[in-house]
XYZ file of C-alpha atoms in Angstrom:
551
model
C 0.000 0.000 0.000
C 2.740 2.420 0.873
C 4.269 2.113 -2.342
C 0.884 3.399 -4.406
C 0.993 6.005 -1.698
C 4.185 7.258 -2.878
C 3.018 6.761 -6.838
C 0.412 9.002 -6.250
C 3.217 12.009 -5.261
C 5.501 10.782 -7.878
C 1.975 10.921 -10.387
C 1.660 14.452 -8.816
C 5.206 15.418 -9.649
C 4.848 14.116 -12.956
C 1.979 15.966 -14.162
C 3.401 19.193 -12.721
C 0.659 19.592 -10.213
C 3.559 20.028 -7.417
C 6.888 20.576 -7.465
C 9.506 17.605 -5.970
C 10.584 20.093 -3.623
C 6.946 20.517 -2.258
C 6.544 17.034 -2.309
C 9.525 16.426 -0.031
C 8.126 18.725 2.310
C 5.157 17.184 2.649
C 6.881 13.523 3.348
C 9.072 15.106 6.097
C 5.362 16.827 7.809
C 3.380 13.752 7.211
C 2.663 12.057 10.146
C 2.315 8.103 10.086
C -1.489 7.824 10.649
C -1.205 10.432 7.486
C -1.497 9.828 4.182
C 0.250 11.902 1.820
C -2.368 13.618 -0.318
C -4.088 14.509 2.894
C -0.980 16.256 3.701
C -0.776 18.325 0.033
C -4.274 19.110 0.651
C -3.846 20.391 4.033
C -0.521 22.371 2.777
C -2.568 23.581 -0.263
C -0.467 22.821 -2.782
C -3.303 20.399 -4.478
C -7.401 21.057 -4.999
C -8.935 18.064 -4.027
C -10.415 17.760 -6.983
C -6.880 17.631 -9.036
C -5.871 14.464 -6.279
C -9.465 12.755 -7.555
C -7.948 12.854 -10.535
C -4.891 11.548 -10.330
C -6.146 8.617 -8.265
C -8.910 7.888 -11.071
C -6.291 8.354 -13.491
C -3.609 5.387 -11.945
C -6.309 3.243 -10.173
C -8.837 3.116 -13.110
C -11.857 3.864 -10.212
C -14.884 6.537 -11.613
C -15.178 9.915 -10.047
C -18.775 10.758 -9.436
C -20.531 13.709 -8.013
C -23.094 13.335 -5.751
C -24.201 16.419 -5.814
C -27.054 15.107 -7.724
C -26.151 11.472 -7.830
C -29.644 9.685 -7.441
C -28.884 7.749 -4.346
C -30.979 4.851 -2.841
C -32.186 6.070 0.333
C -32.784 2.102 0.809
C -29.482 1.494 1.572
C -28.922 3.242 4.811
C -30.418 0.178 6.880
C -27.595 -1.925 4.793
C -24.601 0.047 5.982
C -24.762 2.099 9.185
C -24.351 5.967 9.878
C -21.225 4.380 12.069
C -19.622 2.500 9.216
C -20.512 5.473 6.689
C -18.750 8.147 9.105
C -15.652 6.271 10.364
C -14.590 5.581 6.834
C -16.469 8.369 5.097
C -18.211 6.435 2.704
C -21.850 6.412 1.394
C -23.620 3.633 -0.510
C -25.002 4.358 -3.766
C -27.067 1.651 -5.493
C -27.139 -2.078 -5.797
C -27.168 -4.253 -9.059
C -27.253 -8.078 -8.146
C -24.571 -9.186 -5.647
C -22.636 -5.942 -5.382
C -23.238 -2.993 -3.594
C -21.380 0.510 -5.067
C -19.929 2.839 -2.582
C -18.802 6.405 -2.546
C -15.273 7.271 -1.175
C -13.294 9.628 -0.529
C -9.776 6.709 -0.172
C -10.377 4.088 -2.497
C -7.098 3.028 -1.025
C -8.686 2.047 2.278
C -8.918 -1.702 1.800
C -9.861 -2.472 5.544
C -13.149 0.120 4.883
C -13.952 -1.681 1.934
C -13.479 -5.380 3.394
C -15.405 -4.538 6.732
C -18.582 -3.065 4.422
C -18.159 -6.651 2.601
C -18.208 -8.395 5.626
C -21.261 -6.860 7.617
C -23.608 -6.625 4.322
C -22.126 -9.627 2.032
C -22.121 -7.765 -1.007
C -19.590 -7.541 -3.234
C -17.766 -3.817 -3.451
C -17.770 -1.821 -6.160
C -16.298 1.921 -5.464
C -16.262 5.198 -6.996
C -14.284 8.149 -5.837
C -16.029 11.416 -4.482
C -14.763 14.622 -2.580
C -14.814 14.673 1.350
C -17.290 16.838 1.745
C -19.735 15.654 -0.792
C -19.860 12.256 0.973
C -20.235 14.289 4.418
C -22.918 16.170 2.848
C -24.988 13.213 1.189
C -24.397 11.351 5.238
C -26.003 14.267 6.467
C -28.686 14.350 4.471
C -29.819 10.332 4.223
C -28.671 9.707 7.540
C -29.395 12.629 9.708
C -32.104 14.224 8.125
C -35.296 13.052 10.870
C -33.712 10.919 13.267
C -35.244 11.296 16.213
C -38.246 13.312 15.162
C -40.760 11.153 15.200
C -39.661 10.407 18.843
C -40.251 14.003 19.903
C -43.690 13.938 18.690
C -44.700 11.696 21.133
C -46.342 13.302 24.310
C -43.919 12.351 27.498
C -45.123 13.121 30.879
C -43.421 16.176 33.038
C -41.228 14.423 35.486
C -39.600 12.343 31.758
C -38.718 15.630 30.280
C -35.208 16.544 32.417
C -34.383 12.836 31.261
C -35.465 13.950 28.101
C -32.441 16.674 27.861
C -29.652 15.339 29.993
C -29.820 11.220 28.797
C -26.969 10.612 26.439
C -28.916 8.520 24.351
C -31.733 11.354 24.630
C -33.029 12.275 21.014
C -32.344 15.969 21.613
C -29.013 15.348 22.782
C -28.242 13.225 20.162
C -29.961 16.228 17.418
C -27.703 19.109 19.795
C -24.405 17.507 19.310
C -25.288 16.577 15.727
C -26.305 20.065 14.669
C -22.715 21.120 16.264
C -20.845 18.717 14.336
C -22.675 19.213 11.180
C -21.156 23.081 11.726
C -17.726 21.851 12.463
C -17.575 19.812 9.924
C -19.139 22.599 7.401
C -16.440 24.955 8.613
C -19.661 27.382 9.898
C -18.718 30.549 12.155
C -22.104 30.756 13.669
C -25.326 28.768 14.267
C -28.623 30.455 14.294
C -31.537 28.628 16.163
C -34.306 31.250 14.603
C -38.416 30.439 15.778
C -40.677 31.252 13.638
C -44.757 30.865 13.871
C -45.244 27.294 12.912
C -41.766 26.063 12.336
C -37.545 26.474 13.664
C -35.496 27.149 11.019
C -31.880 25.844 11.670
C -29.016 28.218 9.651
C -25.472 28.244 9.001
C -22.954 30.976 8.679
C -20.511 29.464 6.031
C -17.837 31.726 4.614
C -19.875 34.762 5.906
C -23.123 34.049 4.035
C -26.348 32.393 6.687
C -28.023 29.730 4.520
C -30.582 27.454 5.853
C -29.824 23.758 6.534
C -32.721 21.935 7.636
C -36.432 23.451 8.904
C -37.827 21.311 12.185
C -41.202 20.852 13.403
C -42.302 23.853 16.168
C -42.718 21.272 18.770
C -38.945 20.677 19.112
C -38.349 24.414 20.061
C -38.717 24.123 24.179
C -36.354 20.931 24.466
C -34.081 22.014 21.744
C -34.006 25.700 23.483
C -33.464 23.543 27.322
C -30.277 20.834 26.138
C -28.600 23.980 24.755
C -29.122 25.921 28.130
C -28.146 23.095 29.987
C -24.521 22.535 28.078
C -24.153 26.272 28.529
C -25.111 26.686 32.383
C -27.600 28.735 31.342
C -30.741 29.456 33.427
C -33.552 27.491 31.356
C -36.488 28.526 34.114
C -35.416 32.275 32.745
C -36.920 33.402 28.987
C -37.757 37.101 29.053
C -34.307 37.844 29.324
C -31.626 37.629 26.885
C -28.682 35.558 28.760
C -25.011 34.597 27.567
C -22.918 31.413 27.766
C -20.451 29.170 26.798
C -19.683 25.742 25.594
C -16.400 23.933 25.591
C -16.379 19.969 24.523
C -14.818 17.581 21.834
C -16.753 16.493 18.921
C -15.071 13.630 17.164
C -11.888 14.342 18.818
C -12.249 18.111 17.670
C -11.765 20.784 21.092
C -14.600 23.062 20.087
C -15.390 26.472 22.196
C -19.049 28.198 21.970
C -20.217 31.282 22.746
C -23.935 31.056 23.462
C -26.548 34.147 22.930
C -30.432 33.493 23.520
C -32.688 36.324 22.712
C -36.554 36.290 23.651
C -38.696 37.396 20.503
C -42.355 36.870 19.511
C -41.986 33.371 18.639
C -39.555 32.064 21.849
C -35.943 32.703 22.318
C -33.623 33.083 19.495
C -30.106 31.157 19.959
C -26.989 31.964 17.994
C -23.696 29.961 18.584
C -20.597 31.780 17.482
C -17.997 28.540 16.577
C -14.740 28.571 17.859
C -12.932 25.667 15.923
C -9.618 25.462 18.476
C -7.809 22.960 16.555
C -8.512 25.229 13.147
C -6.730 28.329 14.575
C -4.397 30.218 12.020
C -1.274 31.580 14.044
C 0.838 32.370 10.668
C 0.937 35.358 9.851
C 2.268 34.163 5.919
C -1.383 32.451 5.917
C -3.609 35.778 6.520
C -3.939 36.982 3.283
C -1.385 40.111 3.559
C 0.500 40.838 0.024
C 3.924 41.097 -0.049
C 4.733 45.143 0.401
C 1.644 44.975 3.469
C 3.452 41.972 5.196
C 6.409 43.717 5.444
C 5.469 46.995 6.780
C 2.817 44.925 8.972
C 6.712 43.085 10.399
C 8.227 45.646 10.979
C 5.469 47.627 12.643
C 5.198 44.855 15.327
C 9.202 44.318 15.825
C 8.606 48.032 17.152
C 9.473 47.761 20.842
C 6.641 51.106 21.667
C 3.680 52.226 20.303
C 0.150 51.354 19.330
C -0.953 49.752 16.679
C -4.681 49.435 15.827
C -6.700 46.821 13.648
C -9.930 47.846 12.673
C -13.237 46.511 10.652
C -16.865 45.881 11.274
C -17.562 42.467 13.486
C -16.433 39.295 11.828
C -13.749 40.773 9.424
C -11.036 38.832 11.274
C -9.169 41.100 13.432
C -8.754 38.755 16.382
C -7.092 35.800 13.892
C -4.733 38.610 12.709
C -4.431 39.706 16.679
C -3.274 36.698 18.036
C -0.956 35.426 14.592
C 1.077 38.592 15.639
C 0.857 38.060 18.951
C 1.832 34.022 18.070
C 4.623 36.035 15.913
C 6.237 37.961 18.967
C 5.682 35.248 21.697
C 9.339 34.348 23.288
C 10.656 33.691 26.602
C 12.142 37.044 26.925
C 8.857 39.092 26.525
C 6.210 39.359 28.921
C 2.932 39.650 27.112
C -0.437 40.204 28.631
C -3.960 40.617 26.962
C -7.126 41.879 28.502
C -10.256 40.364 26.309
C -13.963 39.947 26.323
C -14.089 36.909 26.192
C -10.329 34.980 25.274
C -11.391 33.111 22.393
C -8.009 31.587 21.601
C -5.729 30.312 24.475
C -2.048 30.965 23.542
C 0.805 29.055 25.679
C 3.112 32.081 27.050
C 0.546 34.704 27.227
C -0.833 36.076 29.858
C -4.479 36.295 29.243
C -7.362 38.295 31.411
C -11.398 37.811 30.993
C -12.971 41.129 31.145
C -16.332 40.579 33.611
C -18.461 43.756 34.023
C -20.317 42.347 36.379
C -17.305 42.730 38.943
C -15.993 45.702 37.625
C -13.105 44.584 35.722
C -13.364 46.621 32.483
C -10.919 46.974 30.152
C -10.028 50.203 31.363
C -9.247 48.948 35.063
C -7.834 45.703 34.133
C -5.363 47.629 31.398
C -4.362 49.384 34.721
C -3.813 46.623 36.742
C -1.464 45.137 33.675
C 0.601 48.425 33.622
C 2.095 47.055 37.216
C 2.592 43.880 35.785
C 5.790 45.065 34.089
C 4.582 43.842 30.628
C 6.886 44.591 27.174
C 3.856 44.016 24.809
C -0.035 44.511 26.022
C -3.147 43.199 24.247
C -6.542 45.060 24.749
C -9.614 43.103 22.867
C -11.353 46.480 22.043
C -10.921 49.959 22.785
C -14.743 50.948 23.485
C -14.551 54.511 25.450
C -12.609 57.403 26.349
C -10.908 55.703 29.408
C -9.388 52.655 27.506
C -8.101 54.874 25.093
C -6.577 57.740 26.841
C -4.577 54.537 28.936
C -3.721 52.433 25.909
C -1.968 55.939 25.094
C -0.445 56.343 27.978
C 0.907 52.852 28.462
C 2.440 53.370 24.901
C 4.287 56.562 25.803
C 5.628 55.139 28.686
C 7.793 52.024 26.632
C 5.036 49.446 25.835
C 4.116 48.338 22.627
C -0.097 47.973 22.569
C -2.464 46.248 20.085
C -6.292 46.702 20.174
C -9.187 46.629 17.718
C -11.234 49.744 17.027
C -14.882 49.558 15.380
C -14.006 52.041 12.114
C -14.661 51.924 8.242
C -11.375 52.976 7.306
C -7.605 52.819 8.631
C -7.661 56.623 7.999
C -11.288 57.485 9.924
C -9.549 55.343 12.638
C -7.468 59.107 13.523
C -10.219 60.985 13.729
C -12.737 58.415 15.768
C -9.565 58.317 18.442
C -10.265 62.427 18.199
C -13.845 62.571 18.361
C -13.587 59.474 21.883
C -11.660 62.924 23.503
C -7.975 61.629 22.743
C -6.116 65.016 22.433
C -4.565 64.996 19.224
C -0.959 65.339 20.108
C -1.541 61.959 21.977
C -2.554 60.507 19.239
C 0.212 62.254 16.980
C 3.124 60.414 19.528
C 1.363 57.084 20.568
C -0.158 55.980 17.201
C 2.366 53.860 14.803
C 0.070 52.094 12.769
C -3.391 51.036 11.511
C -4.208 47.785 9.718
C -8.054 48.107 8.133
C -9.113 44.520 6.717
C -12.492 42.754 5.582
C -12.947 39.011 4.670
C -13.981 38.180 1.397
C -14.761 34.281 -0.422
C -12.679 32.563 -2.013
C -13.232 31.457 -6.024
C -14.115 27.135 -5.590
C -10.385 25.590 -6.740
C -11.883 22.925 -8.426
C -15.053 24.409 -10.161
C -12.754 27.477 -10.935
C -13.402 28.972 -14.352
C -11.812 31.962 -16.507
C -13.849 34.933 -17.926
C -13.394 37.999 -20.059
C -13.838 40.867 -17.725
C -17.038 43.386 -18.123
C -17.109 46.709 -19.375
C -18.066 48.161 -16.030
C -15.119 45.787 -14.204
C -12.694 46.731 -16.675
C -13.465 50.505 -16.272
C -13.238 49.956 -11.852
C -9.731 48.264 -12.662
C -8.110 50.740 -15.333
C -9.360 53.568 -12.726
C -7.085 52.356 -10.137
C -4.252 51.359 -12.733
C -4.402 47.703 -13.132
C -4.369 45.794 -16.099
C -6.450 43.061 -16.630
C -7.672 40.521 -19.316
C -9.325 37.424 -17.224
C -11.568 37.039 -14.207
C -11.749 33.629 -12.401
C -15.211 32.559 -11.087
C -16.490 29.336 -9.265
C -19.050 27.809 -12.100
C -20.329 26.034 -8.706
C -20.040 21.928 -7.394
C -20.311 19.608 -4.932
C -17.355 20.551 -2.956
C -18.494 24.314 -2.561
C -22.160 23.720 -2.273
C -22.827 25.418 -5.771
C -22.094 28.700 -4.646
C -18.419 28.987 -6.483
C -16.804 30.116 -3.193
C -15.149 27.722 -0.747
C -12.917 29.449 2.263
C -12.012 33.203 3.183
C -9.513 35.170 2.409
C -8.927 38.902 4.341
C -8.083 42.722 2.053
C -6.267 44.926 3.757
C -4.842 48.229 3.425
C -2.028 49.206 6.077
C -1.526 53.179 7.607
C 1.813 53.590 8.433
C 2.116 57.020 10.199
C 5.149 58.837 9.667
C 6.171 62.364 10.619
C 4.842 64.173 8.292
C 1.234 62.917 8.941
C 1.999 63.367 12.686
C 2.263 67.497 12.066
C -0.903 66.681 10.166
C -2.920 65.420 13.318
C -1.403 67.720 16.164
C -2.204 70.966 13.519
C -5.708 69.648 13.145
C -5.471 69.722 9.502
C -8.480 68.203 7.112
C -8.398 64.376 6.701
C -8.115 64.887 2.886
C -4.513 66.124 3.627
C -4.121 62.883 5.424
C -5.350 61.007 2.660
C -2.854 62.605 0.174
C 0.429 62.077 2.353
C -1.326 58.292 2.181
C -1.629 58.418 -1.640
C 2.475 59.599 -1.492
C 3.772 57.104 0.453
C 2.125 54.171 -1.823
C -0.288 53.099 0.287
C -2.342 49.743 -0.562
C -6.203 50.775 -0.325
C -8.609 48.055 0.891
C -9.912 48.142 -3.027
C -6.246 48.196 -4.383
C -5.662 45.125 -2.523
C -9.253 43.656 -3.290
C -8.065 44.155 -6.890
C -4.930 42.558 -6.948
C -6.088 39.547 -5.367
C -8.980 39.621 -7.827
C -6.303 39.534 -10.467
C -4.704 36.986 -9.036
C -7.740 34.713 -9.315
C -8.217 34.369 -5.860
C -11.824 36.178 -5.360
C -14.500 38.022 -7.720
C -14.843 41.641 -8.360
C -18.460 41.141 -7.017
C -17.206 40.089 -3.525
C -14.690 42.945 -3.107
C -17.185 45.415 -4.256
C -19.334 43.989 -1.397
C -16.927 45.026 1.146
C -15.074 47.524 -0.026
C -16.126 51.234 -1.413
C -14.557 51.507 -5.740
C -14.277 55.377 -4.886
């Protein structure tokens, strides 16, 4: 087996899919439980897609997409949801003696002989992506069980049974809906009532889409198990309450953050997913182009001064927080944060839960940390005067500070510190840098296609001076859910302030003069960037257009 293993890289190498040099780096990072086109996947150097062909290529097994493969809902009593997960495989259709399966490794003989030995059909297999097989298990395996048992009417003193039994229906429906998201690489998960119905949606790639509608009657259990996991009062539903989850799922550490919010039609829940073993601590994997990564460097290698990343909710300013914080971690730097909540727990850092409810704010735990003889300070979010004016301070007096700030633009971030009552000479001395990014999808690898630009996208490029004669777009398949996106990348556009823009803000000059010396020095606008990476194939015009302002 191990020597197909390695054909399959060699196969790779030979149809210049990946270098020998990338392939070699993959063999010295897989692990042994690994196989290697798991590894090229993981590394990116491969679409999925291009490693489905190559296997159907040298073994001579079908690809198939079951997208809209008609599959015999039959056959789900033949092979169990057990069987079908642990091996990720999903039965198709029988023809006499043999039974055809979907899977993802072809190469896994032991799945294959263990499906021949608990059905006693012979194996025939086809080769389809991970996801599409995770998908079509999902939906033939998933979809209803344990509905029909909540129908039933249970007596009162059955119902905390009901939500706390392992075996429980709703329990097993809870942590199913949670994997499902995992799984589906979903950032949220919105548990919306409605009249007659719950409608069940996930945030994927920024976009809510609905995955399954369940009966009304589900609502007060469903609502109580998720209460439960979260500590959560579930006697209390007038008033919205917050929580938190932490548990494995299939060997996965996953964090929650709970919200429940009382409306018309019973309490709303949203679940914000923290995937822990998914973080992204490189700061090479963010999405930064060249020229921004190296001002970004150097900005942070700065031993004082503060340096602010800013965008609406969900653009990704914590990931890009804590990969430079990841960055500067050593043994001879003492680095504390102060966050509401800690979402990521990094070894080495020093890390502080802001709680209202006791009075620690940011503002009086930033002063606590200021004793604490820090080098580099982390503040979640600077939300009022009081932060600020101390985040200053603390950067005057020899500490370098990162925060977030809630602004449109890295310029607007100036005069928002202004308009909180920073003086501007303050502002002028402390402030280094500002990093403004928004996430945007990425174009589908393997459903990627090449067009000729339109009249109106080849008039936005030529206005900011870029040449271009193709745009890449996701026609739409299984793996991406026909949407032509599949993952995130961020835009950014980096304020470096210099002297000259520091005379600028302590003269309380217009921001259009601030916006030239910006234009002079070559900086990368969030549409500049957008552009580029448009150019590069990586995302549509449509997407940066939806984020970012073509001025």
């Amino acid at each position: 087996m191990r020597k197909t293993r390695k054909k399959i890289g060699d196969l790779l190498v030979d149809t210049g899919l990946i270098t020998e040099i990338q392939l070699q780096e993959a063999l010295r990072d897989k692990t042994e439980k690994q196989r290697i086109g798991d590894v090229l996947l993981q590394k990116r150097f491969i679409t999925e897609q291009q490693l489905i062909e190559v296997l159907e290529f040298q073994l001579g097994i079908p690809h198939i997409s079951l997208f809209r493969y008609p599959i015999d809902s039959s056959l789900t009593s033949l092979v169990s949801k057990e069987i079908a997960r642990r091996y990720n495989l999903m039965p198709l259709k029988r023809e006499g003696d043999k039974l055809f399966i979907a899977m993802s490794d072809p190469l896994d003989f032991f799945a294959i002989e263990d499906v021949r030995l608990t059905t006693g059909f012979q194996i025939e297999t086809a080769i389809a992506t991970k996801d599409e097989i995770y998908n079509a298990i999902n939906k033939y395996y998933d979809l209803g069980e344990g509905i029909i048992e909540f129908m039933d009417d249970i007596p009162e003193e059955a119902q905390k049974e009901r939500i706390t039994n392992e075996d429980s229906p709703v329990v097993k429906l809870v942590n199913q809906i949670l994997l499902n998201a995992v799984q589906l690489r979903a950032s949220d998960i919105h548990i919306d009532p409605q009249e007659t119905k719950v409608a069940l949606r996930y945030r994927i790639d920024g976009v809510l889409r609905t995955e399954r509608i369940l009966p009304k009657n589900m609502q007060n259990v469903l609502t109580a198990r998720i209460k439960i996991m979260a500590n959560l009062d579930i006697t209390e539903n007038r008033i919205p309450q917050d929580g938190r989850i932490k548990m494995n799922l299939d060997f996965h550490p996953v964090d929650l953050r709970i919200s429940t919010l009382p409306t018309v039609y019973g309490e709303k829940i949203v679940m914000r997913v923290l995937d822990l073993s998914n973080q992204l601590n490189d700061l090479q994997h963010l999405g930064f182009n060249k020229v921004n990564l190296q001002r970004f460097m150097k900005l942070i290698e700065r031993p004082t001064g503060i340096i602010l990343l800013t965008g609406p909710t969900g653009s990704g300013k914590s990931s890009t927080l804590y990969a430079a914080l990841n960055k500067l971690n050593s043994e001879d730097v003492n680095i504390i944060t102060i966050e509401d909540p800690v979402e990521y727990q990094l070894e080495g850092v020093n890390q502080i839960h802001v709680n209202s409810n006791i009075g620690m704010t940011f503002a009086t735990g930033l002063r606590a940390i200021l004793r604490q003889d820090p080098n580099i300070i982390m503040v979640g979010e600077i939300r009022d005067r009081e932060t600020a004016d101390i985040a200053v301070r603390a950067s005057l007096t020899g500490h370098l500070v990162l925060s977030t700030l809630h602004t449109n633009d890295s310029l607007g971030t100036i005069t928002r510190l202004i308009d909180m009552g920073v003086e501007p000479f303050l502002v002028a001395s402390s402030l280094t840098g500002v990093v403004s990014q928004r996430l945007v999808r990425r174009v589908c690898r393997d459903c990627a296609e090449a067009h000729e630009p339109t009249k109106r996208e080849l008039e936005i490029f030529a206005k900011h001076g870029i040449r271009i004669e193709e745009i890449i777009r996701g026609r739409g398949c299984g793996t991406c859910n026909m949407t032509g996106y599949k993952g995130r990348v961020a835009i950014h556009e980096l304020l470096e302030i210099n002297d000259e823009m520091r005379r600028v803000i302590m003269n309380i000059e217009s921001f259009s003069k601030l916006r030239e010396i910006a234009i002079k020095n070559k900086m990368i606008f969030l549409i500049d960037d957008g552009l580029l990476k448009v150019k590069q194939g990586i995302t549509t015009t449509e997407e940066i257009l939806r984020v970012a302002f073509a001025e």
